[in-house]
Amino acid sequence: MKLPLSVRRGDPMVWFTGSALGTCLLLIAGLIVIVLTNGLGFFWPSALVELTLKDGSKWLGEQIRRQPIPNPGSPDHLREHRVQLKLGNRDLLGYDFKWIDEKEIASRREPADAFYVERREYGPLLGAPVLLKDGERVLAEGDAVWAALQPLVAKAEHDRAAIEQIEKHEIGEINYRIEQQRLALKRIEYREKQDGVKREAERSAVAAAVAAQEERFRGKQQELDRLLATAATTYVTFRAADGTEKELSTLDIYRIYPANQLGLGGRLAVYAGRIWEFVSADPRESNTEGGIFPAIFGTVMMVIIMSLMAVPFGVLAALYLREYAKQGPLVRIVRIAVNNLAGVPSIVFGVFGLGFFVYFVGGGIDRMFFPEALPTPTYGTGGILWASLTLALLTVPVVIVASEEALAAVPRSMREASIATGATKFQTILHVVLPAAAPGILTGLILAMARGAGEVAPLMITGVVKLAPELPLDGFFPFFHPDRKFMHLGFHIYDVGFQSPNVEAAMPMVYTTTIFLLLIIVALNLTAIVVRNRLRRKYQTSAF
Amino acid sequence: MTAVASPQDTGIRIRTEVKTQETSAGTGQSAISIENVSLSYGDNQALHDISMEIGERQVTAFIGPSGCGKSTLLRCLNRMNDLIDDVTVTGRITVRGQDIYSPATDVIEVRRRVGMVFQKSNPFPKSIYENVVYGLRIAGISDKKVLDEACERSLRGAALWDEVKDRLDESGLGLSGGQMQRLCIARAIAVEPEIILMDEPCSALDPIATLKIEELIYSLKERYTIVIVTHNLQQAARVSDRTAFFWLGRLVEYDQTPDMFTRPKDKLTEDYITGRFG
Ligand SMILES: Nc1ncnc2c1ncn2[C@@H]1O[C@H](COP(=O)(O)OP(=O)(O)OP(=O)(O)O)[C@@H](O)[C@H]1O
Ligand SMILES: [Mg+2]
């Protein structure tokens, strides 16, 4: 039997392989589209609708979803629809999302005086401002409140910054100094216990230092009290859709906008403001509000430390394997082992990191250098250094494999040219082989970063936390604190999405955080790719 | 190493020192003397008991069919074969009296004294300037003036200066094939070697570029001892003072070039240079 021409030509294979590729691309594109639409839509200030139901109750909120109601078996299965409203007002209602069947809706309108208020706690407040007071004095009522409120909200932002400056930075610094003195005292006690010599002079120096700091602390506390007294005197009362009223200090208002009066420009401004807040601010409300700055910072820093560790080690190991070791069965076995190491589940590395880095190395450092603080561990507990080292260990096989390939690709003729001019093997490697292999080594780095930046499991047991009070990099000597715990975007996604008490509120945060995790990985990779291409242009080997 | 007697032994008379001494030309001194050198790659013996003297400030050409061991012998002269695993060399090679295979010899020093130019030009992916001064930098020289002088001198020596003097900072890989080969020659002479080994330096070049290199070899002869491997018999005849013909890892005939090409003493040589095989 003669096969049709198209089959003999091999067309089915083309279709088959082509559709495999197409499916992959479609899945990836689908993932990106879902993440982008869900994540980016979250910041958009959409209109607030007020639904009056047939039973007379009123609900004001953002309509975030509309879907057919499943009712299997009955004829109206998937015929009727329901909408989900984001109501806010969790403190008033006890919940902040509600499904409403469309057939129960009597009327729907978009009230002009509906405001969306982002505040310090309990999620957003939705309602109309009715009264503005300064202490007992009424400043504005009804429609006039909005105009009078705007400068106060701007001032609140300013005041909050001033308060944070004192609370977090200045008092934080005092606390840090007092803690240093406490450790100094423990060190003195520890030494006294060891050699029995009393160190009264040193003790009194510490006590004086603590007293001085406490004096400063009282000063700052008074300053803070004064600031709070002047900042927190104005209160605004909102009326929710069901008529309940809620009084809010203007100091607690982060953002307020009349959702149904905004033009496109106004909406864009709110949108940009929210994105900026998301990128630059600390999280609030158990991570479901505020920003993700500490997580972005932690992720980037961890990837950088990881790369600084993994690349030199990987390159040195590859150099030994490729340039110095005598090629034989032993080297082959090592090579296979390294390749397999790249496939070991990351949690295994995490457990190893916990056992080796945290308990063994960290515990050892504590016993050697910080015995006075024990049993409170300094390095003997998870921290950004140990997490980064664990990830470096996880990614070093990737670097080794890529570097080895890059070294092997350096033409023999180039090495011979160097050797023949009187260079030693080491000089040849340093001046000729490594520069020529640099682009390939950077490919290894890119692969390593792509793998390392997205890992979560090993971090969870080596130093990541859901909320880190301090960044690992700050203004206090020695500026970089490798022992500190840190936040990470990948873990943040897990924490917000699956550990949060308020799933509906947290879900969009999962998508937005995902976007930023992807963006960071792309940005890190792009940087490495740009560097690689520049090197490649510089060191491209002759075509001749 | 086992010296396996090959079946061809019977037909070949191996000419050694006796002959080279009586035909010595130029200064009459020998720059390199090779005594009973044999070499094997693992079990495969590539050179069989070679002895010859290479004259000072002369061009010596190695000719012979592919695989006869010309490159192997050439690479013995600056110990480039050290880079290959599992190579055994026996016999003695002295460069101006110094035994380069004795354990006391500094191999880096040897390679400085005996430079090399390869068949495939192999400039580094660096600027022209850095290519030329590479050997000096490696030796620890960083004085800009010394390097500049060496760069100009070497490029002039390699007849490349006028073509590249305005673009020393550009990549050495941007040159033409012939220019790259001359760049490699400049790189080799920058460290002021005594001897330059060339392994088919023109095989990848067009006739014009080849001619340039040949002229260059002719002028380099004034200062350097040159050993050149070539498949081009005309080239050997044009540039060399003496020619050595190899066959299956053995030195078959070694003589003054004009004599070799007009009155070969050996039947094999005659067959080869008249193009009957190879
Ligand atoms: N690195 C090596 N390992 C093992 N054997 C080798 C190696 N290099 C050369 N040989 C063998 O040694 C013999 C001589 O090779 P060589 O390269 O010296 O020949 P040649 O005369 O230079 O040939 P050509 O004119 O083709 O360059 C050949 O039989 C070759 O197979
Ligand atoms: Mg050869």
PDB file of N, CA, C and O and ligand atoms in Angstrom, chain A residues 412, chain B residues 39-42 44-47 62-75 81 84-87 119 199-200 229-231 246 248-249 272, ligand 1:
ATOM      1  N   ARG A 412      41.167  24.820  21.904  1.00  0.00           N
ATOM      2  CA  ARG A 412      42.480  24.371  22.319  1.00  0.00           C
ATOM      3  C   ARG A 412      43.566  25.286  21.758  1.00  0.00           C
ATOM      4  O   ARG A 412      44.558  25.565  22.418  1.00  0.00           O
TER       5      ARG A 412
ATOM      6  N   LEU B  39      59.354   9.243  20.150  1.00  0.00           N
ATOM      7  CA  LEU B  39      58.195   9.718  20.900  1.00  0.00           C
ATOM      8  C   LEU B  39      57.026   8.793  20.650  1.00  0.00           C
ATOM      9  O   LEU B  39      56.812   8.335  19.527  1.00  0.00           O
ATOM     10  N   SER B  40      56.266   8.492  21.701  1.00  0.00           N
ATOM     11  CA  SER B  40      55.032   7.725  21.501  1.00  0.00           C
ATOM     12  C   SER B  40      53.858   8.424  22.155  1.00  0.00           C
ATOM     13  O   SER B  40      53.984   9.014  23.222  1.00  0.00           O
ATOM     14  N   TYR B  41      52.738   8.361  21.470  1.00  0.00           N
ATOM     15  CA  TYR B  41      51.461   8.742  22.077  1.00  0.00           C
ATOM     16  C   TYR B  41      50.862   7.448  22.603  1.00  0.00           C
ATOM     17  O   TYR B  41      50.346   6.648  21.832  1.00  0.00           O
ATOM     18  N   GLY B  42      50.935   7.231  23.895  1.00  0.00           N
ATOM     19  CA  GLY B  42      50.465   5.950  24.429  1.00  0.00           C
ATOM     20  C   GLY B  42      51.288   4.832  23.824  1.00  0.00           C
ATOM     21  O   GLY B  42      52.514   4.819  23.942  1.00  0.00           O
ATOM     22  N   ASN B  44      51.317   4.210  20.617  1.00  0.00           N
ATOM     23  CA  ASN B  44      51.519   4.484  19.202  1.00  0.00           C
ATOM     24  C   ASN B  44      52.780   5.327  19.026  1.00  0.00           C
ATOM     25  O   ASN B  44      52.810   6.499  19.384  1.00  0.00           O
ATOM     26  N   GLN B  45      53.814   4.694  18.477  1.00  0.00           N
ATOM     27  CA  GLN B  45      55.074   5.424  18.340  1.00  0.00           C
ATOM     28  C   GLN B  45      55.014   6.340  17.116  1.00  0.00           C
ATOM     29  O   GLN B  45      54.782   5.895  16.006  1.00  0.00           O
ATOM     30  N   ALA B  46      55.205   7.637  17.349  1.00  0.00           N
ATOM     31  CA  ALA B  46      55.072   8.603  16.262  1.00  0.00           C
ATOM     32  C   ALA B  46      56.432   9.051  15.725  1.00  0.00           C
ATOM     33  O   ALA B  46      56.530   9.458  14.580  1.00  0.00           O
ATOM     34  N   LEU B  47      57.478   8.987  16.537  1.00  0.00           N
ATOM     35  CA  LEU B  47      58.812   9.371  16.068  1.00  0.00           C
ATOM     36  C   LEU B  47      59.778   8.238  16.397  1.00  0.00           C
ATOM     37  O   LEU B  47      59.744   7.677  17.491  1.00  0.00           O
ATOM     38  N   PHE B  62      60.603  21.314   7.408  1.00  0.00           N
ATOM     39  CA  PHE B  62      60.242  19.909   7.589  1.00  0.00           C
ATOM     40  C   PHE B  62      59.192  19.593   6.544  1.00  0.00           C
ATOM     41  O   PHE B  62      58.156  20.272   6.490  1.00  0.00           O
ATOM     42  N   ILE B  63      59.466  18.585   5.723  1.00  0.00           N
ATOM     43  CA  ILE B  63      58.438  18.181   4.769  1.00  0.00           C
ATOM     44  C   ILE B  63      58.167  16.688   4.917  1.00  0.00           C
ATOM     45  O   ILE B  63      58.933  15.968   5.576  1.00  0.00           O
ATOM     46  N   GLY B  64      57.101  16.255   4.316  1.00  0.00           N
ATOM     47  CA  GLY B  64      56.760  14.840   4.392  1.00  0.00           C
ATOM     48  C   GLY B  64      55.263  14.665   4.316  1.00  0.00           C
ATOM     49  O   GLY B  64      54.519  15.630   4.513  1.00  0.00           O
ATOM     50  N   PRO B  65      54.823  13.458   4.023  1.00  0.00           N
ATOM     51  CA  PRO B  65      53.376  13.242   3.897  1.00  0.00           C
ATOM     52  C   PRO B  65      52.659  13.427   5.229  1.00  0.00           C
ATOM     53  O   PRO B  65      53.274  13.395   6.292  1.00  0.00           O
ATOM     54  N   SER B  66      51.364  13.584   5.124  1.00  0.00           N
ATOM     55  CA  SER B  66      50.554  13.819   6.313  1.00  0.00           C
ATOM     56  C   SER B  66      50.704  12.671   7.312  1.00  0.00           C
ATOM     57  O   SER B  66      50.726  11.502   6.917  1.00  0.00           O
ATOM     58  N   GLY B  67      50.831  13.023   8.558  1.00  0.00           N
ATOM     59  CA  GLY B  67      50.901  11.993   9.592  1.00  0.00           C
ATOM     60  C   GLY B  67      52.288  11.432   9.808  1.00  0.00           C
ATOM     61  O   GLY B  67      52.470  10.490  10.561  1.00  0.00           O
ATOM     62  N   CYS B  68      53.307  12.015   9.173  1.00  0.00           N
ATOM     63  CA  CYS B  68      54.641  11.437   9.297  1.00  0.00           C
ATOM     64  C   CYS B  68      55.368  11.935  10.532  1.00  0.00           C
ATOM     65  O   CYS B  68      56.472  11.500  10.820  1.00  0.00           O
ATOM     66  N   GLY B  69      54.787  12.870  11.266  1.00  0.00           N
ATOM     67  CA  GLY B  69      55.395  13.267  12.531  1.00  0.00           C
ATOM     68  C   GLY B  69      56.096  14.609  12.518  1.00  0.00           C
ATOM     69  O   GLY B  69      56.794  14.946  13.471  1.00  0.00           O
ATOM     70  N   LYS B  70      55.883  15.418  11.480  1.00  0.00           N
ATOM     71  CA  LYS B  70      56.536  16.733  11.414  1.00  0.00           C
ATOM     72  C   LYS B  70      56.097  17.606  12.582  1.00  0.00           C
ATOM     73  O   LYS B  70      56.927  18.168  13.307  1.00  0.00           O
ATOM     74  N   SER B  71      54.777  17.716  12.763  1.00  0.00           N
ATOM     75  CA  SER B  71      54.288  18.560  13.854  1.00  0.00           C
ATOM     76  C   SER B  71      54.739  18.014  15.191  1.00  0.00           C
ATOM     77  O   SER B  71      55.113  18.767  16.088  1.00  0.00           O
ATOM     78  N   THR B  72      54.712  16.707  15.306  1.00  0.00           N
ATOM     79  CA  THR B  72      55.107  16.096  16.572  1.00  0.00           C
ATOM     80  C   THR B  72      56.533  16.487  16.930  1.00  0.00           C
ATOM     81  O   THR B  72      56.822  16.898  18.049  1.00  0.00           O
ATOM     82  N   LEU B  73      57.427  16.384  15.959  1.00  0.00           N
ATOM     83  CA  LEU B  73      58.823  16.729  16.239  1.00  0.00           C
ATOM     84  C   LEU B  73      58.941  18.223  16.559  1.00  0.00           C
ATOM     85  O   LEU B  73      59.624  18.620  17.504  1.00  0.00           O
ATOM     86  N   LEU B  74      58.225  19.030  15.776  1.00  0.00           N
ATOM     87  CA  LEU B  74      58.303  20.475  15.995  1.00  0.00           C
ATOM     88  C   LEU B  74      57.860  20.821  17.412  1.00  0.00           C
ATOM     89  O   LEU B  74      58.483  21.627  18.103  1.00  0.00           O
ATOM     90  N   ARG B  75      56.791  20.175  17.829  1.00  0.00           N
ATOM     91  CA  ARG B  75      56.256  20.482  19.157  1.00  0.00           C
ATOM     92  C   ARG B  75      57.149  19.949  20.268  1.00  0.00           C
ATOM     93  O   ARG B  75      57.017  20.371  21.416  1.00  0.00           O
ATOM     94  N   ASN B  81      54.385  19.289  23.581  1.00  0.00           N
ATOM     95  CA  ASN B  81      53.766  17.973  23.766  1.00  0.00           C
ATOM     96  C   ASN B  81      53.483  17.675  25.228  1.00  0.00           C
ATOM     97  O   ASN B  81      52.734  16.757  25.537  1.00  0.00           O
ATOM     98  N   ILE B  84      49.885  17.252  26.185  1.00  0.00           N
ATOM     99  CA  ILE B  84      49.097  16.066  25.853  1.00  0.00           C
ATOM    100  C   ILE B  84      49.407  14.971  26.873  1.00  0.00           C
ATOM    101  O   ILE B  84      50.571  14.740  27.216  1.00  0.00           O
ATOM    102  N   ASP B  85      48.349  14.347  27.375  1.00  0.00           N
ATOM    103  CA  ASP B  85      48.538  13.265  28.343  1.00  0.00           C
ATOM    104  C   ASP B  85      49.222  12.088  27.649  1.00  0.00           C
ATOM    105  O   ASP B  85      49.042  11.865  26.459  1.00  0.00           O
ATOM    106  N   ASP B  86      49.976  11.342  28.423  1.00  0.00           N
ATOM    107  CA  ASP B  86      50.412  10.038  27.957  1.00  0.00           C
ATOM    108  C   ASP B  86      51.405  10.112  26.799  1.00  0.00           C
ATOM    109  O   ASP B  86      51.348   9.301  25.880  1.00  0.00           O
ATOM    110  N   VAL B  87      52.291  11.099  26.806  1.00  0.00           N
ATOM    111  CA  VAL B  87      53.314  11.184  25.774  1.00  0.00           C
ATOM    112  C   VAL B  87      54.651  10.784  26.401  1.00  0.00           C
ATOM    113  O   VAL B  87      54.973  11.223  27.490  1.00  0.00           O
ATOM    114  N   GLN B 119      49.380  26.612  12.731  1.00  0.00           N
ATOM    115  CA  GLN B 119      48.762  26.499  11.415  1.00  0.00           C
ATOM    116  C   GLN B 119      47.530  27.388  11.320  1.00  0.00           C
ATOM    117  O   GLN B 119      47.358  28.166  10.397  1.00  0.00           O
ATOM    118  N   ASP B 199      54.291  25.983  12.281  1.00  0.00           N
ATOM    119  CA  ASP B 199      53.645  24.756  11.816  1.00  0.00           C
ATOM    120  C   ASP B 199      52.655  25.114  10.713  1.00  0.00           C
ATOM    121  O   ASP B 199      51.564  25.595  10.991  1.00  0.00           O
ATOM    122  N   GLU B 200      53.052  24.912   9.474  1.00  0.00           N
ATOM    123  CA  GLU B 200      52.222  25.235   8.312  1.00  0.00           C
ATOM    124  C   GLU B 200      51.577  26.613   8.444  1.00  0.00           C
ATOM    125  O   GLU B 200      50.365  26.739   8.459  1.00  0.00           O
ATOM    126  N   VAL B 229      57.295  23.922   9.214  1.00  0.00           N
ATOM    127  CA  VAL B 229      56.687  22.722   8.644  1.00  0.00           C
ATOM    128  C   VAL B 229      55.846  23.191   7.470  1.00  0.00           C
ATOM    129  O   VAL B 229      55.106  24.166   7.587  1.00  0.00           O
ATOM    130  N   THR B 230      55.965  22.536   6.340  1.00  0.00           N
ATOM    131  CA  THR B 230      55.127  22.951   5.220  1.00  0.00           C
ATOM    132  C   THR B 230      54.789  21.772   4.325  1.00  0.00           C
ATOM    133  O   THR B 230      55.530  20.792   4.230  1.00  0.00           O
ATOM    134  N   HIS B 231      53.624  21.859   3.708  1.00  0.00           N
ATOM    135  CA  HIS B 231      53.225  20.862   2.723  1.00  0.00           C
ATOM    136  C   HIS B 231      53.503  21.367   1.329  1.00  0.00           C
ATOM    137  O   HIS B 231      53.301  20.660   0.352  1.00  0.00           O
ATOM    138  N   PHE B 246      60.586  13.696   6.166  1.00  0.00           N
ATOM    139  CA  PHE B 246      60.185  12.658   7.123  1.00  0.00           C
ATOM    140  C   PHE B 246      59.230  11.704   6.451  1.00  0.00           C
ATOM    141  O   PHE B 246      58.455  12.080   5.566  1.00  0.00           O
ATOM    142  N   LEU B 248      56.831   8.340   7.855  1.00  0.00           N
ATOM    143  CA  LEU B 248      56.395   7.392   8.883  1.00  0.00           C
ATOM    144  C   LEU B 248      57.193   7.517  10.180  1.00  0.00           C
ATOM    145  O   LEU B 248      57.616   6.525  10.757  1.00  0.00           O
ATOM    146  N   GLY B 249      57.392   8.747  10.612  1.00  0.00           N
ATOM    147  CA  GLY B 249      58.043   8.953  11.901  1.00  0.00           C
ATOM    148  C   GLY B 249      59.551   8.834  11.856  1.00  0.00           C
ATOM    149  O   GLY B 249      60.193   8.813  12.901  1.00  0.00           O
ATOM    150  N   TYR B 272      58.745  11.542  -3.399  1.00  0.00           N
ATOM    151  CA  TYR B 272      57.876  12.538  -2.752  1.00  0.00           C
ATOM    152  C   TYR B 272      57.960  13.885  -3.445  1.00  0.00           C
ATOM    153  O   TYR B 272      56.943  14.500  -3.767  1.00  0.00           O
TER     154      TYR B 272
HETATM  155  N1  LIG C   1      47.558  14.148  20.328  1.00  0.00           N
HETATM  156  C1  LIG C   1      47.832  12.987  19.719  1.00  0.00           C
HETATM  157  N2  LIG C   1      47.478  11.839  20.323  1.00  0.00           N
HETATM  158  C2  LIG C   1      47.747  10.657  19.728  1.00  0.00           C
HETATM  159  N3  LIG C   1      48.348  10.529  18.546  1.00  0.00           N
HETATM  160  C3  LIG C   1      48.713  11.646  17.892  1.00  0.00           C
HETATM  161  C4  LIG C   1      48.473  12.929  18.446  1.00  0.00           C
HETATM  162  N4  LIG C   1      48.929  13.880  17.600  1.00  0.00           N
HETATM  163  C5  LIG C   1      49.447  13.182  16.546  1.00  0.00           C
HETATM  164  N5  LIG C   1      49.312  11.855  16.716  1.00  0.00           N
HETATM  165  C6  LIG C   1      49.763  10.809  15.808  1.00  0.00           C
HETATM  166  O1  LIG C   1      51.140  10.996  15.578  1.00  0.00           O
HETATM  167  C7  LIG C   1      51.458  10.816  14.226  1.00  0.00           C
HETATM  168  C8  LIG C   1      52.157  12.054  13.686  1.00  0.00           C
HETATM  169  O2  LIG C   1      51.295  13.142  13.709  1.00  0.00           O
HETATM  170  P1  LIG C   1      51.730  14.594  13.317  1.00  0.00           P
HETATM  171  O3  LIG C   1      50.654  15.508  13.694  1.00  0.00           O
HETATM  172  O4  LIG C   1      53.051  14.862  13.876  1.00  0.00           O
HETATM  173  O5  LIG C   1      51.827  14.478  11.735  1.00  0.00           O
HETATM  174  P2  LIG C   1      52.178  15.608  10.681  1.00  0.00           P
HETATM  175  O6  LIG C   1      53.342  15.159   9.962  1.00  0.00           O
HETATM  176  O7  LIG C   1      52.218  16.933  11.343  1.00  0.00           O
HETATM  177  O8  LIG C   1      50.905  15.530   9.746  1.00  0.00           O
HETATM  178  P3  LIG C   1      50.180  16.733   8.985  1.00  0.00           P
HETATM  179  O9  LIG C   1      51.040  17.043   7.833  1.00  0.00           O
HETATM  180  O10 LIG C   1      48.900  16.138   8.568  1.00  0.00           O
HETATM  181  O11 LIG C   1      50.036  17.839   9.940  1.00  0.00           O
HETATM  182  C9  LIG C   1      50.155  10.533  13.502  1.00  0.00           C
HETATM  183  O12 LIG C   1      50.072   9.148  13.286  1.00  0.00           O
HETATM  184  C10 LIG C   1      49.109  10.963  14.463  1.00  0.00           C
HETATM  185  O13 LIG C   1      47.991  10.109  14.383  1.00  0.00           O
END
